[in-house]
Amino acid sequence: RDLVRSRGLGDVYKRQSQRFGLVIALDTSDEMLARSNNIVDEQQLSNVTLIHGDTTVALEQQLAADCITLNMVLHHTPNPAQIFEDLAQLLTDNGVLIVTELCHHNQSWARESCGDLWLGFEQGDLSNWASTAGFVEGESLYLAQRNGFQIQLHQYFNKSKH
């Protein structure tokens, strides 16, 4: 089972549906869910379930996942630390959390144009929130983008589970 919380859709659903028996995708945006639904229908991904909501809804529904991926989500979230706390409860034994996020930047136009609440994050921010929630960091990767943004990719495991 994979719990996907994603702002950049691409081929995420198709790849995840091929790898996992069940993919559950969460989003708080009606527009993103409509786009996701179109992708799921077009690609006939019968093992992908879409849920309107956030990690609170996932906890209420007592969902559990072997792999949780957050793709460009935290900078749209009022309380990223709480998201890590919630994800620690949703991740199964031997599960992995993958976070793809913007590195800190000074492009304030992104707040109005893209709805960003945060202008990316320092690597230490994510590590601190993850550690506080009970995760231990695995591998990390940093990528420069042509548009000037930098992306960080982190792998986390629950401390109590490793």
PDB file of C-alpha atoms in Angstrom:
ATOM      1  CA  ARG A   1       0.000   0.000   0.000  1.00  0.00           C
ATOM      2  CA  ASP A   2       1.232   3.460  -0.860  1.00  0.00           C
ATOM      3  CA  LEU A   3      -0.123   6.725   0.440  1.00  0.00           C
ATOM      4  CA  VAL A   4       0.589   9.464  -2.088  1.00  0.00           C
ATOM      5  CA  ARG A   5       0.198  13.131  -1.190  1.00  0.00           C
ATOM      6  CA  SER A   6       1.316  14.941  -4.303  1.00  0.00           C
ATOM      7  CA  ARG A   7       1.114  18.336  -5.958  1.00  0.00           C
ATOM      8  CA  GLY A   8       3.058  17.298  -9.091  1.00  0.00           C
ATOM      9  CA  LEU A   9       1.203  14.433 -10.726  1.00  0.00           C
ATOM     10  CA  GLY A  10       3.224  13.397 -13.774  1.00  0.00           C
ATOM     11  CA  ASP A  11       3.388   9.609 -13.913  1.00  0.00           C
ATOM     12  CA  VAL A  12       3.289   9.188 -10.137  1.00  0.00           C
ATOM     13  CA  TYR A  13       0.034   7.241 -10.061  1.00  0.00           C
ATOM     14  CA  LYS A  14       0.975   4.911 -12.895  1.00  0.00           C
ATOM     15  CA  ARG A  15       4.390   4.065 -11.424  1.00  0.00           C
ATOM     16  CA  GLN A  16       2.998   3.588  -7.935  1.00  0.00           C
ATOM     17  CA  SER A  17       0.066   1.471  -9.140  1.00  0.00           C
ATOM     18  CA  GLN A  18       2.518  -0.857 -10.902  1.00  0.00           C
ATOM     19  CA  ARG A  19       4.621  -1.217  -7.764  1.00  0.00           C
ATOM     20  CA  PHE A  20       1.952  -1.467  -5.043  1.00  0.00           C
ATOM     21  CA  GLY A  21      -1.263  -3.428  -4.747  1.00  0.00           C
ATOM     22  CA  LEU A  22      -3.154  -0.393  -3.485  1.00  0.00           C
ATOM     23  CA  VAL A  23      -2.385   3.300  -3.897  1.00  0.00           C
ATOM     24  CA  ILE A  24      -4.277   5.877  -1.857  1.00  0.00           C
ATOM     25  CA  ALA A  25      -3.882   9.475  -2.980  1.00  0.00           C
ATOM     26  CA  LEU A  26      -4.821  12.360  -0.681  1.00  0.00           C
ATOM     27  CA  ASP A  27      -5.320  15.968  -1.663  1.00  0.00           C
ATOM     28  CA  THR A  28      -7.174  18.919  -0.180  1.00  0.00           C
ATOM     29  CA  SER A  29      -7.632  20.602  -3.562  1.00  0.00           C
ATOM     30  CA  ASP A  30     -10.779  19.837  -5.548  1.00  0.00           C
ATOM     31  CA  GLU A  31      -8.948  20.910  -8.718  1.00  0.00           C
ATOM     32  CA  MET A  32      -6.050  18.528  -8.110  1.00  0.00           C
ATOM     33  CA  LEU A  33      -8.435  15.682  -7.288  1.00  0.00           C
ATOM     34  CA  ALA A  34     -10.330  16.289 -10.523  1.00  0.00           C
ATOM     35  CA  ARG A  35      -7.053  16.197 -12.472  1.00  0.00           C
ATOM     36  CA  SER A  36      -6.023  13.065 -10.585  1.00  0.00           C
ATOM     37  CA  ASN A  37      -9.353  11.416 -11.297  1.00  0.00           C
ATOM     38  CA  ASN A  38      -8.926  12.105 -15.021  1.00  0.00           C
ATOM     39  CA  ILE A  39      -5.454  10.529 -14.956  1.00  0.00           C
ATOM     40  CA  VAL A  40      -6.654   7.499 -13.010  1.00  0.00           C
ATOM     41  CA  ASP A  41      -9.590   7.029 -15.409  1.00  0.00           C
ATOM     42  CA  GLU A  42      -7.520   7.562 -18.585  1.00  0.00           C
ATOM     43  CA  GLN A  43      -4.851   5.123 -17.438  1.00  0.00           C
ATOM     44  CA  GLN A  44      -7.414   2.674 -16.044  1.00  0.00           C
ATOM     45  CA  LEU A  45      -5.658   2.429 -12.695  1.00  0.00           C
ATOM     46  CA  SER A  46      -8.140   0.289 -10.785  1.00  0.00           C
ATOM     47  CA  ASN A  47      -5.933   0.042  -7.681  1.00  0.00           C
ATOM     48  CA  VAL A  48      -5.741   3.824  -7.109  1.00  0.00           C
ATOM     49  CA  THR A  49      -8.163   5.391  -4.643  1.00  0.00           C
ATOM     50  CA  LEU A  50      -8.524   9.175  -4.351  1.00  0.00           C
ATOM     51  CA  ILE A  51      -9.497  10.821  -1.071  1.00  0.00           C
ATOM     52  CA  HIS A  52     -10.337  14.468  -0.477  1.00  0.00           C
ATOM     53  CA  GLY A  53      -8.455  15.359   2.679  1.00  0.00           C
ATOM     54  CA  ASP A  54      -5.138  15.478   4.432  1.00  0.00           C
ATOM     55  CA  THR A  55      -3.262  13.354   6.942  1.00  0.00           C
ATOM     56  CA  THR A  56      -5.985  14.024   9.523  1.00  0.00           C
ATOM     57  CA  VAL A  57      -8.485  12.268   7.269  1.00  0.00           C
ATOM     58  CA  ALA A  58      -6.035   9.400   6.728  1.00  0.00           C
ATOM     59  CA  LEU A  59      -5.674   8.994  10.494  1.00  0.00           C
ATOM     60  CA  GLU A  60      -9.451   9.121  11.001  1.00  0.00           C
ATOM     61  CA  GLN A  61      -9.849   6.377   8.388  1.00  0.00           C
ATOM     62  CA  GLN A  62      -7.070   4.380  10.107  1.00  0.00           C
ATOM     63  CA  LEU A  63      -5.109   4.080   6.888  1.00  0.00           C
ATOM     64  CA  ALA A  64      -1.676   2.492   6.924  1.00  0.00           C
ATOM     65  CA  ALA A  65       0.990   2.472   4.232  1.00  0.00           C
ATOM     66  CA  ASP A  66       4.240   0.652   3.491  1.00  0.00           C
ATOM     67  CA  CYS A  67       5.458   3.658   1.522  1.00  0.00           C
ATOM     68  CA  ILE A  68       4.406   7.278   1.881  1.00  0.00           C
ATOM     69  CA  THR A  69       5.480   9.844  -0.682  1.00  0.00           C
ATOM     70  CA  LEU A  70       5.123  13.598  -0.315  1.00  0.00           C
ATOM     71  CA  ASN A  71       5.871  15.385  -3.545  1.00  0.00           C
ATOM     72  CA  MET A  72       5.974  19.194  -3.234  1.00  0.00           C
ATOM     73  CA  VAL A  73       3.415  19.234  -0.435  1.00  0.00           C
ATOM     74  CA  LEU A  74       5.030  20.684   2.675  1.00  0.00           C
ATOM     75  CA  HIS A  75       5.551  24.193   1.297  1.00  0.00           C
ATOM     76  CA  HIS A  76       1.755  24.369   0.842  1.00  0.00           C
ATOM     77  CA  THR A  77       1.109  23.170   4.408  1.00  0.00           C
ATOM     78  CA  PRO A  78       0.598  25.465   7.420  1.00  0.00           C
ATOM     79  CA  ASN A  79       2.253  23.041   9.867  1.00  0.00           C
ATOM     80  CA  PRO A  80       4.840  20.715   8.285  1.00  0.00           C
ATOM     81  CA  ALA A  81       5.957  19.433  11.690  1.00  0.00           C
ATOM     82  CA  GLN A  82       2.437  18.095  12.319  1.00  0.00           C
ATOM     83  CA  ILE A  83       2.466  16.351   8.946  1.00  0.00           C
ATOM     84  CA  PHE A  84       5.587  14.426   9.986  1.00  0.00           C
ATOM     85  CA  GLU A  85       3.879  13.481  13.288  1.00  0.00           C
ATOM     86  CA  ASP A  86       0.829  12.208  11.397  1.00  0.00           C
ATOM     87  CA  LEU A  87       2.926  10.285   8.877  1.00  0.00           C
ATOM     88  CA  ALA A  88       4.797   8.501  11.661  1.00  0.00           C
ATOM     89  CA  GLN A  89       1.433   7.054  12.744  1.00  0.00           C
ATOM     90  CA  LEU A  90       0.436   6.078   9.192  1.00  0.00           C
ATOM     91  CA  LEU A  91       3.659   4.296   8.208  1.00  0.00           C
ATOM     92  CA  THR A  92       3.742   0.520   8.730  1.00  0.00           C
ATOM     93  CA  ASP A  93       6.619  -1.508  10.142  1.00  0.00           C
ATOM     94  CA  ASN A  94       9.542  -1.560   7.702  1.00  0.00           C
ATOM     95  CA  GLY A  95       7.896   1.264   5.757  1.00  0.00           C
ATOM     96  CA  VAL A  96       9.621   4.216   4.143  1.00  0.00           C
ATOM     97  CA  LEU A  97       8.754   7.895   3.828  1.00  0.00           C
ATOM     98  CA  ILE A  98       9.975   9.764   0.746  1.00  0.00           C
ATOM     99  CA  VAL A  99       9.822  13.568   0.772  1.00  0.00           C
ATOM    100  CA  THR A 100      10.515  15.722  -2.284  1.00  0.00           C
ATOM    101  CA  GLU A 101      10.504  19.412  -1.456  1.00  0.00           C
ATOM    102  CA  LEU A 102      11.847  22.782  -2.488  1.00  0.00           C
ATOM    103  CA  CYS A 103      15.061  24.019  -0.949  1.00  0.00           C
ATOM    104  CA  HIS A 104      14.808  27.428   0.680  1.00  0.00           C
ATOM    105  CA  HIS A 105      14.589  30.265  -1.866  1.00  0.00           C
ATOM    106  CA  ASN A 106      13.835  33.992  -1.933  1.00  0.00           C
ATOM    107  CA  GLN A 107      11.301  34.037  -4.773  1.00  0.00           C
ATOM    108  CA  SER A 108       8.417  35.598  -2.844  1.00  0.00           C
ATOM    109  CA  TRP A 109       6.220  35.740  -5.979  1.00  0.00           C
ATOM    110  CA  ALA A 110       5.590  32.017  -5.386  1.00  0.00           C
ATOM    111  CA  ARG A 111       3.350  32.853  -2.416  1.00  0.00           C
ATOM    112  CA  GLU A 112       0.768  34.638  -4.554  1.00  0.00           C
ATOM    113  CA  SER A 113       1.243  32.834  -7.861  1.00  0.00           C
ATOM    114  CA  CYS A 114       1.528  29.273  -6.550  1.00  0.00           C
ATOM    115  CA  GLY A 115      -0.100  29.405  -3.129  1.00  0.00           C
ATOM    116  CA  ASP A 116       3.166  28.638  -1.336  1.00  0.00           C
ATOM    117  CA  LEU A 117       3.019  29.168   2.420  1.00  0.00           C
ATOM    118  CA  TRP A 118       6.748  28.502   2.793  1.00  0.00           C
ATOM    119  CA  LEU A 119       9.577  29.567   0.485  1.00  0.00           C
ATOM    120  CA  GLY A 120      11.086  26.112   0.572  1.00  0.00           C
ATOM    121  CA  PHE A 121      13.023  24.647   3.476  1.00  0.00           C
ATOM    122  CA  GLU A 122      16.528  24.304   4.770  1.00  0.00           C
ATOM    123  CA  GLN A 123      17.633  20.679   4.968  1.00  0.00           C
ATOM    124  CA  GLY A 124      17.832  21.025   8.743  1.00  0.00           C
ATOM    125  CA  ASP A 125      14.149  21.983   8.960  1.00  0.00           C
ATOM    126  CA  LEU A 126      13.006  18.702   7.439  1.00  0.00           C
ATOM    127  CA  SER A 127      15.533  16.675   9.440  1.00  0.00           C
ATOM    128  CA  ASN A 128      14.457  18.276  12.726  1.00  0.00           C
ATOM    129  CA  TRP A 129      10.749  17.737  12.100  1.00  0.00           C
ATOM    130  CA  ALA A 130      11.389  14.160  10.988  1.00  0.00           C
ATOM    131  CA  SER A 131      13.570  13.392  14.006  1.00  0.00           C
ATOM    132  CA  THR A 132      11.035  14.873  16.423  1.00  0.00           C
ATOM    133  CA  ALA A 133       8.327  12.681  14.862  1.00  0.00           C
ATOM    134  CA  GLY A 134      10.449   9.554  15.372  1.00  0.00           C
ATOM    135  CA  PHE A 135      12.062   9.176  11.962  1.00  0.00           C
ATOM    136  CA  VAL A 136      15.694   8.540  11.155  1.00  0.00           C
ATOM    137  CA  GLU A 137      17.048   9.923   7.900  1.00  0.00           C
ATOM    138  CA  GLY A 138      18.184   7.627   5.139  1.00  0.00           C
ATOM    139  CA  GLU A 139      19.625   8.865   1.867  1.00  0.00           C
ATOM    140  CA  SER A 140      19.240  12.411   0.532  1.00  0.00           C
ATOM    141  CA  LEU A 141      19.642  13.935  -2.903  1.00  0.00           C
ATOM    142  CA  TYR A 142      19.718  17.567  -4.058  1.00  0.00           C
ATOM    143  CA  LEU A 143      18.932  18.647  -7.604  1.00  0.00           C
ATOM    144  CA  ALA A 144      19.234  22.031  -9.314  1.00  0.00           C
ATOM    145  CA  GLN A 145      16.415  22.946 -11.682  1.00  0.00           C
ATOM    146  CA  ARG A 146      16.663  25.060 -14.835  1.00  0.00           C
ATOM    147  CA  ASN A 147      14.120  27.515 -13.394  1.00  0.00           C
ATOM    148  CA  GLY A 148      16.501  28.389 -10.547  1.00  0.00           C
ATOM    149  CA  PHE A 149      14.804  26.320  -7.868  1.00  0.00           C
ATOM    150  CA  GLN A 150      16.609  23.545  -6.046  1.00  0.00           C
ATOM    151  CA  ILE A 151      14.876  20.324  -5.040  1.00  0.00           C
ATOM    152  CA  GLN A 152      15.687  18.104  -2.081  1.00  0.00           C
ATOM    153  CA  LEU A 153      14.717  14.448  -1.842  1.00  0.00           C
ATOM    154  CA  HIS A 154      14.878  12.621   1.500  1.00  0.00           C
ATOM    155  CA  GLN A 155      14.249   9.074   2.648  1.00  0.00           C
ATOM    156  CA  TYR A 156      13.114   8.457   6.235  1.00  0.00           C
ATOM    157  CA  PHE A 157      12.418   5.433   8.431  1.00  0.00           C
ATOM    158  CA  ASN A 158      10.746   5.196  11.836  1.00  0.00           C
ATOM    159  CA  LYS A 159      13.395   5.027  14.577  1.00  0.00           C
ATOM    160  CA  SER A 160      11.401   2.460  16.521  1.00  0.00           C
ATOM    161  CA  LYS A 161      11.175   0.287  13.427  1.00  0.00           C
ATOM    162  CA  HIS A 162      14.883   0.198  12.534  1.00  0.00           C
TER     163      HIS A 162
END
